[in-house]
Amino acid sequence: MYFAALLARTEDGWEASDTELDNVETLSDLADLAREASPDDDTVLVLIEQEDAWFGVVRIDGEDDPRIYVSDAAAAQRSAYGELLLTDELLGREPGSDDGPDLDSLDLDGTEDGESEEDDDAAGDSGADAVPHSPVGDSRILDDLGISEKALRILDAEDALGSIAEALGAAEVLETVR
């Protein structure tokens, strides 16, 4: 189960709104959606979580490029919303590269002569190893808002968004959209 919310900083504090990501196809679409939440070009945080697996924070400050933090890249890669956040740049890849298997070279009708199914299973795992089971992105994304890099990195996916909102003084407004 997924949860996504926008936290927009205003002069009166934080305002929260739940957001539907079904029509969001790219990081650029997500940034545009966040910018719409703050007409004054204030800071907007997009908070995304998949229950007990991973969480992500996207920070948009005005027209600046989005800053991203994902708690577990490998877990996020297995979700449609996580794939939005895991850009080539964030993963340290050349833009447009694909570290996964070349689908054109795969024999999808069965195993090649002389290969066992176990060999195929081992080969299929090599693409997954390219994405670490660790945090990726800007771990200092919330430093100026009172959440240090160390504090962000030790958050458990189960209660991370609540902890972030509490540290920002936005726990009550986030709870209203949950």
PDB file of C-alpha atoms in Angstrom:
ATOM      1  CA  MET A   1       0.000   0.000   0.000  1.00  0.00           C
ATOM      2  CA  TYR A   2       1.269   3.438  -0.923  1.00  0.00           C
ATOM      3  CA  PHE A   3       0.823   6.835   0.629  1.00  0.00           C
ATOM      4  CA  ALA A   4       1.811  10.119  -0.980  1.00  0.00           C
ATOM      5  CA  ALA A   5       1.360  13.629   0.347  1.00  0.00           C
ATOM      6  CA  LEU A   6       2.537  17.136  -0.402  1.00  0.00           C
ATOM      7  CA  LEU A   7       3.770  19.383   2.400  1.00  0.00           C
ATOM      8  CA  ALA A   8       3.968  23.003   1.291  1.00  0.00           C
ATOM      9  CA  ARG A   9       5.692  25.536   3.520  1.00  0.00           C
ATOM     10  CA  THR A  10       3.797  28.783   3.827  1.00  0.00           C
ATOM     11  CA  GLU A  11       4.277  31.856   5.973  1.00  0.00           C
ATOM     12  CA  ASP A  12       1.656  30.362   8.331  1.00  0.00           C
ATOM     13  CA  GLY A  13       3.423  26.984   8.617  1.00  0.00           C
ATOM     14  CA  TRP A  14       3.032  23.751   6.690  1.00  0.00           C
ATOM     15  CA  GLU A  15      -0.014  22.809   4.638  1.00  0.00           C
ATOM     16  CA  ALA A  16      -0.583  19.190   3.697  1.00  0.00           C
ATOM     17  CA  SER A  17      -2.544  17.655   0.875  1.00  0.00           C
ATOM     18  CA  ASP A  18      -2.801  14.089  -0.222  1.00  0.00           C
ATOM     19  CA  THR A  19      -1.923  13.568  -3.803  1.00  0.00           C
ATOM     20  CA  GLU A  20      -2.814  11.056  -6.441  1.00  0.00           C
ATOM     21  CA  LEU A  21       0.216   9.936  -8.420  1.00  0.00           C
ATOM     22  CA  ASP A  22      -1.623   7.800 -10.989  1.00  0.00           C
ATOM     23  CA  ASN A  23      -1.262  10.454 -13.702  1.00  0.00           C
ATOM     24  CA  VAL A  24       2.349  11.280 -12.847  1.00  0.00           C
ATOM     25  CA  GLU A  25       4.694   9.597 -15.320  1.00  0.00           C
ATOM     26  CA  THR A  26       8.002  11.425 -14.839  1.00  0.00           C
ATOM     27  CA  LEU A  27       9.952  13.272 -12.188  1.00  0.00           C
ATOM     28  CA  SER A  28       9.220  16.461 -14.110  1.00  0.00           C
ATOM     29  CA  ASP A  29       5.461  15.784 -13.812  1.00  0.00           C
ATOM     30  CA  LEU A  30       5.900  15.247 -10.077  1.00  0.00           C
ATOM     31  CA  ALA A  31       7.833  18.514  -9.722  1.00  0.00           C
ATOM     32  CA  ASP A  32       5.118  20.386 -11.639  1.00  0.00           C
ATOM     33  CA  LEU A  33       2.440  18.891  -9.374  1.00  0.00           C
ATOM     34  CA  ALA A  34       4.400  20.001  -6.308  1.00  0.00           C
ATOM     35  CA  ARG A  35       4.930  23.518  -7.664  1.00  0.00           C
ATOM     36  CA  GLU A  36       1.163  23.862  -8.128  1.00  0.00           C
ATOM     37  CA  ALA A  37       0.779  23.311  -4.366  1.00  0.00           C
ATOM     38  CA  SER A  38       2.792  26.453  -3.633  1.00  0.00           C
ATOM     39  CA  PRO A  39       2.014  29.470  -5.792  1.00  0.00           C
ATOM     40  CA  ASP A  40       4.603  31.550  -3.876  1.00  0.00           C
ATOM     41  CA  ASP A  41       7.529  29.294  -4.896  1.00  0.00           C
ATOM     42  CA  ASP A  42       8.001  28.170  -1.296  1.00  0.00           C
ATOM     43  CA  THR A  43       9.471  24.800  -0.381  1.00  0.00           C
ATOM     44  CA  VAL A  44       7.311  21.791  -1.169  1.00  0.00           C
ATOM     45  CA  LEU A  45       8.076  18.285   0.011  1.00  0.00           C
ATOM     46  CA  VAL A  46       6.603  15.265  -1.698  1.00  0.00           C
ATOM     47  CA  LEU A  47       6.519  12.407   0.783  1.00  0.00           C
ATOM     48  CA  ILE A  48       6.005   8.902  -0.596  1.00  0.00           C
ATOM     49  CA  GLU A  49       6.037   5.597   1.235  1.00  0.00           C
ATOM     50  CA  GLN A  50       5.361   1.987   0.503  1.00  0.00           C
ATOM     51  CA  GLU A  51       4.295   0.314   3.701  1.00  0.00           C
ATOM     52  CA  ASP A  52       7.311  -1.039   5.606  1.00  0.00           C
ATOM     53  CA  ALA A  53       9.499  -1.211   2.464  1.00  0.00           C
ATOM     54  CA  TRP A  54      10.839   2.231   1.560  1.00  0.00           C
ATOM     55  CA  PHE A  55      10.145   5.944   1.663  1.00  0.00           C
ATOM     56  CA  GLY A  56      11.146   8.838  -0.505  1.00  0.00           C
ATOM     57  CA  VAL A  57      11.355  12.596  -0.133  1.00  0.00           C
ATOM     58  CA  VAL A  58      11.362  14.950  -3.094  1.00  0.00           C
ATOM     59  CA  ARG A  59      12.078  18.586  -2.343  1.00  0.00           C
ATOM     60  CA  ILE A  60      11.147  21.365  -4.721  1.00  0.00           C
ATOM     61  CA  ASP A  61      12.291  24.910  -3.965  1.00  0.00           C
ATOM     62  CA  GLY A  62      10.737  27.245  -6.523  1.00  0.00           C
ATOM     63  CA  GLU A  63      12.065  26.553 -10.005  1.00  0.00           C
ATOM     64  CA  ASP A  64      15.180  24.697  -8.774  1.00  0.00           C
ATOM     65  CA  ASP A  65      15.698  21.101  -9.860  1.00  0.00           C
ATOM     66  CA  PRO A  66      14.062  18.589  -7.522  1.00  0.00           C
ATOM     67  CA  ARG A  67      16.241  17.084  -4.820  1.00  0.00           C
ATOM     68  CA  ILE A  68      15.545  13.440  -4.020  1.00  0.00           C
ATOM     69  CA  TYR A  69      16.203  10.993  -1.209  1.00  0.00           C
ATOM     70  CA  VAL A  70      15.110   7.340  -1.306  1.00  0.00           C
ATOM     71  CA  SER A  71      15.602   5.114   1.751  1.00  0.00           C
ATOM     72  CA  ASP A  72      16.089   1.803  -0.111  1.00  0.00           C
ATOM     73  CA  ALA A  73      16.766   1.989  -3.840  1.00  0.00           C
ATOM     74  CA  ALA A  74      16.317  -1.728  -4.529  1.00  0.00           C
ATOM     75  CA  ALA A  75      12.930  -1.830  -2.800  1.00  0.00           C
ATOM     76  CA  ALA A  76      11.816   1.360  -4.537  1.00  0.00           C
ATOM     77  CA  GLN A  77      12.872   0.018  -7.931  1.00  0.00           C
ATOM     78  CA  ARG A  78      10.216  -2.675  -7.600  1.00  0.00           C
ATOM     79  CA  SER A  79       7.435  -0.087  -7.392  1.00  0.00           C
ATOM     80  CA  ALA A  80       6.002   2.222 -10.014  1.00  0.00           C
ATOM     81  CA  TYR A  81       6.262   5.254  -7.736  1.00  0.00           C
ATOM     82  CA  GLY A  82       9.808   4.407  -6.741  1.00  0.00           C
ATOM     83  CA  GLU A  83      10.839   4.152 -10.373  1.00  0.00           C
ATOM     84  CA  LEU A  84       9.768   7.803 -10.800  1.00  0.00           C
ATOM     85  CA  LEU A  85      12.380   8.849  -8.267  1.00  0.00           C
ATOM     86  CA  LEU A  86      15.243   6.570  -9.280  1.00  0.00           C
ATOM     87  CA  THR A  87      16.733   8.589 -12.088  1.00  0.00           C
ATOM     88  CA  ASP A  88      19.937   7.551 -13.844  1.00  0.00           C
ATOM     89  CA  GLU A  89      21.697  10.488 -12.193  1.00  0.00           C
ATOM     90  CA  LEU A  90      20.505   9.456  -8.732  1.00  0.00           C
ATOM     91  CA  LEU A  91      21.795   5.916  -9.302  1.00  0.00           C
ATOM     92  CA  GLY A  92      25.115   7.122 -10.681  1.00  0.00           C
ATOM     93  CA  ARG A  93      24.469   5.806 -14.187  1.00  0.00           C
ATOM     94  CA  GLU A  94      24.995   7.388 -17.552  1.00  0.00           C
ATOM     95  CA  PRO A  95      21.660   8.882 -18.698  1.00  0.00           C
ATOM     96  CA  GLY A  96      19.820   6.450 -20.938  1.00  0.00           C
ATOM     97  CA  SER A  97      21.906   3.442 -19.907  1.00  0.00           C
ATOM     98  CA  ASP A  98      20.218   0.243 -18.865  1.00  0.00           C
ATOM     99  CA  ASP A  99      22.123  -1.956 -16.449  1.00  0.00           C
ATOM    100  CA  GLY A 100      19.502  -4.694 -16.715  1.00  0.00           C
ATOM    101  CA  PRO A 101      19.586  -7.582 -19.166  1.00  0.00           C
ATOM    102  CA  ASP A 102      19.320  -6.890 -22.884  1.00  0.00           C
ATOM    103  CA  LEU A 103      15.797  -8.104 -23.620  1.00  0.00           C
ATOM    104  CA  ASP A 104      16.546  -8.546 -27.330  1.00  0.00           C
ATOM    105  CA  SER A 105      19.233 -11.118 -26.533  1.00  0.00           C
ATOM    106  CA  LEU A 106      17.083 -13.211 -24.197  1.00  0.00           C
ATOM    107  CA  ASP A 107      15.568 -16.479 -25.406  1.00  0.00           C
ATOM    108  CA  LEU A 108      12.047 -16.183 -24.076  1.00  0.00           C
ATOM    109  CA  ASP A 109      11.003 -19.619 -25.420  1.00  0.00           C
ATOM    110  CA  GLY A 110      13.057 -21.592 -22.907  1.00  0.00           C
ATOM    111  CA  THR A 111      16.628 -22.183 -21.952  1.00  0.00           C
ATOM    112  CA  GLU A 112      19.497 -22.060 -24.419  1.00  0.00           C
ATOM    113  CA  ASP A 113      21.152 -25.375 -25.338  1.00  0.00           C
ATOM    114  CA  GLY A 114      23.527 -26.386 -22.590  1.00  0.00           C
ATOM    115  CA  GLU A 115      22.129 -23.911 -20.026  1.00  0.00           C
ATOM    116  CA  SER A 116      20.092 -24.911 -17.032  1.00  0.00           C
ATOM    117  CA  GLU A 117      17.208 -22.946 -15.602  1.00  0.00           C
ATOM    118  CA  GLU A 118      19.376 -22.231 -12.554  1.00  0.00           C
ATOM    119  CA  ASP A 119      21.859 -20.426 -14.828  1.00  0.00           C
ATOM    120  CA  ASP A 120      18.995 -18.293 -16.148  1.00  0.00           C
ATOM    121  CA  ASP A 121      17.891 -17.425 -12.606  1.00  0.00           C
ATOM    122  CA  ALA A 122      21.403 -16.324 -11.673  1.00  0.00           C
ATOM    123  CA  ALA A 123      21.716 -14.209 -14.835  1.00  0.00           C
ATOM    124  CA  GLY A 124      18.367 -12.557 -14.180  1.00  0.00           C
ATOM    125  CA  ASP A 125      19.516 -11.359 -10.778  1.00  0.00           C
ATOM    126  CA  SER A 126      22.467  -9.373 -12.133  1.00  0.00           C
ATOM    127  CA  GLY A 127      20.316  -6.357 -13.061  1.00  0.00           C
ATOM    128  CA  ALA A 128      18.794  -6.197  -9.594  1.00  0.00           C
ATOM    129  CA  ASP A 129      22.272  -6.074  -8.047  1.00  0.00           C
ATOM    130  CA  ALA A 130      22.962  -2.825  -9.922  1.00  0.00           C
ATOM    131  CA  VAL A 131      20.598  -0.984  -7.555  1.00  0.00           C
ATOM    132  CA  PRO A 132      21.764  -0.958  -3.924  1.00  0.00           C
ATOM    133  CA  HIS A 133      19.706  -2.043  -0.937  1.00  0.00           C
ATOM    134  CA  SER A 134      20.631   1.234   0.691  1.00  0.00           C
ATOM    135  CA  PRO A 135      19.684   4.897   0.645  1.00  0.00           C
ATOM    136  CA  VAL A 136      20.400   6.942  -2.465  1.00  0.00           C
ATOM    137  CA  GLY A 137      20.114  10.614  -3.220  1.00  0.00           C
ATOM    138  CA  ASP A 138      20.604  13.776  -1.228  1.00  0.00           C
ATOM    139  CA  SER A 139      20.701  12.690   2.402  1.00  0.00           C
ATOM    140  CA  ARG A 140      21.120  16.347   3.450  1.00  0.00           C
ATOM    141  CA  ILE A 141      17.815  17.247   1.776  1.00  0.00           C
ATOM    142  CA  LEU A 142      16.204  18.281   5.084  1.00  0.00           C
ATOM    143  CA  ASP A 143      19.248  19.650   6.968  1.00  0.00           C
ATOM    144  CA  ASP A 144      18.063  23.258   6.899  1.00  0.00           C
ATOM    145  CA  LEU A 145      14.626  22.143   8.115  1.00  0.00           C
ATOM    146  CA  GLY A 146      16.030  20.514  11.264  1.00  0.00           C
ATOM    147  CA  ILE A 147      16.465  16.897  10.142  1.00  0.00           C
ATOM    148  CA  SER A 148      20.122  15.970   9.873  1.00  0.00           C
ATOM    149  CA  GLU A 149      21.612  13.524   7.403  1.00  0.00           C
ATOM    150  CA  LYS A 150      22.210  11.049  10.225  1.00  0.00           C
ATOM    151  CA  ALA A 151      18.644  11.361  11.512  1.00  0.00           C
ATOM    152  CA  LEU A 152      17.214  10.842   8.011  1.00  0.00           C
ATOM    153  CA  ARG A 153      19.355   7.779   7.316  1.00  0.00           C
ATOM    154  CA  ILE A 154      18.300   5.965  10.502  1.00  0.00           C
ATOM    155  CA  LEU A 155      14.558   6.394   9.967  1.00  0.00           C
ATOM    156  CA  ASP A 156      12.617   3.168   9.643  1.00  0.00           C
ATOM    157  CA  ALA A 157      10.349   2.992   6.585  1.00  0.00           C
ATOM    158  CA  GLU A 158       7.437   2.041   8.846  1.00  0.00           C
ATOM    159  CA  ASP A 159       7.191   5.439  10.569  1.00  0.00           C
ATOM    160  CA  ALA A 160       9.534   7.697   8.588  1.00  0.00           C
ATOM    161  CA  LEU A 161       6.978  10.125   7.184  1.00  0.00           C
ATOM    162  CA  GLY A 162       5.410  10.648  10.598  1.00  0.00           C
ATOM    163  CA  SER A 163       8.841  11.269  12.116  1.00  0.00           C
ATOM    164  CA  ILE A 164       9.734  13.743   9.381  1.00  0.00           C
ATOM    165  CA  ALA A 165       6.442  15.592   9.758  1.00  0.00           C
ATOM    166  CA  GLU A 166       6.848  15.695  13.544  1.00  0.00           C
ATOM    167  CA  ALA A 167      10.352  17.177  13.245  1.00  0.00           C
ATOM    168  CA  LEU A 168       8.999  19.813  10.844  1.00  0.00           C
ATOM    169  CA  GLY A 169       6.103  20.672  13.159  1.00  0.00           C
ATOM    170  CA  ALA A 170       3.658  19.339  10.563  1.00  0.00           C
ATOM    171  CA  ALA A 171       2.519  16.069  12.170  1.00  0.00           C
ATOM    172  CA  GLU A 172      -1.059  17.233  12.705  1.00  0.00           C
ATOM    173  CA  VAL A 173      -1.525  18.509   9.157  1.00  0.00           C
ATOM    174  CA  LEU A 174      -0.024  15.341   7.674  1.00  0.00           C
ATOM    175  CA  GLU A 175      -2.306  13.182   9.825  1.00  0.00           C
ATOM    176  CA  THR A 176      -5.364  14.999   8.442  1.00  0.00           C
ATOM    177  CA  VAL A 177      -4.596  13.723   4.926  1.00  0.00           C
ATOM    178  CA  ARG A 178      -3.589  10.181   5.896  1.00  0.00           C
TER     179      ARG A 178
END
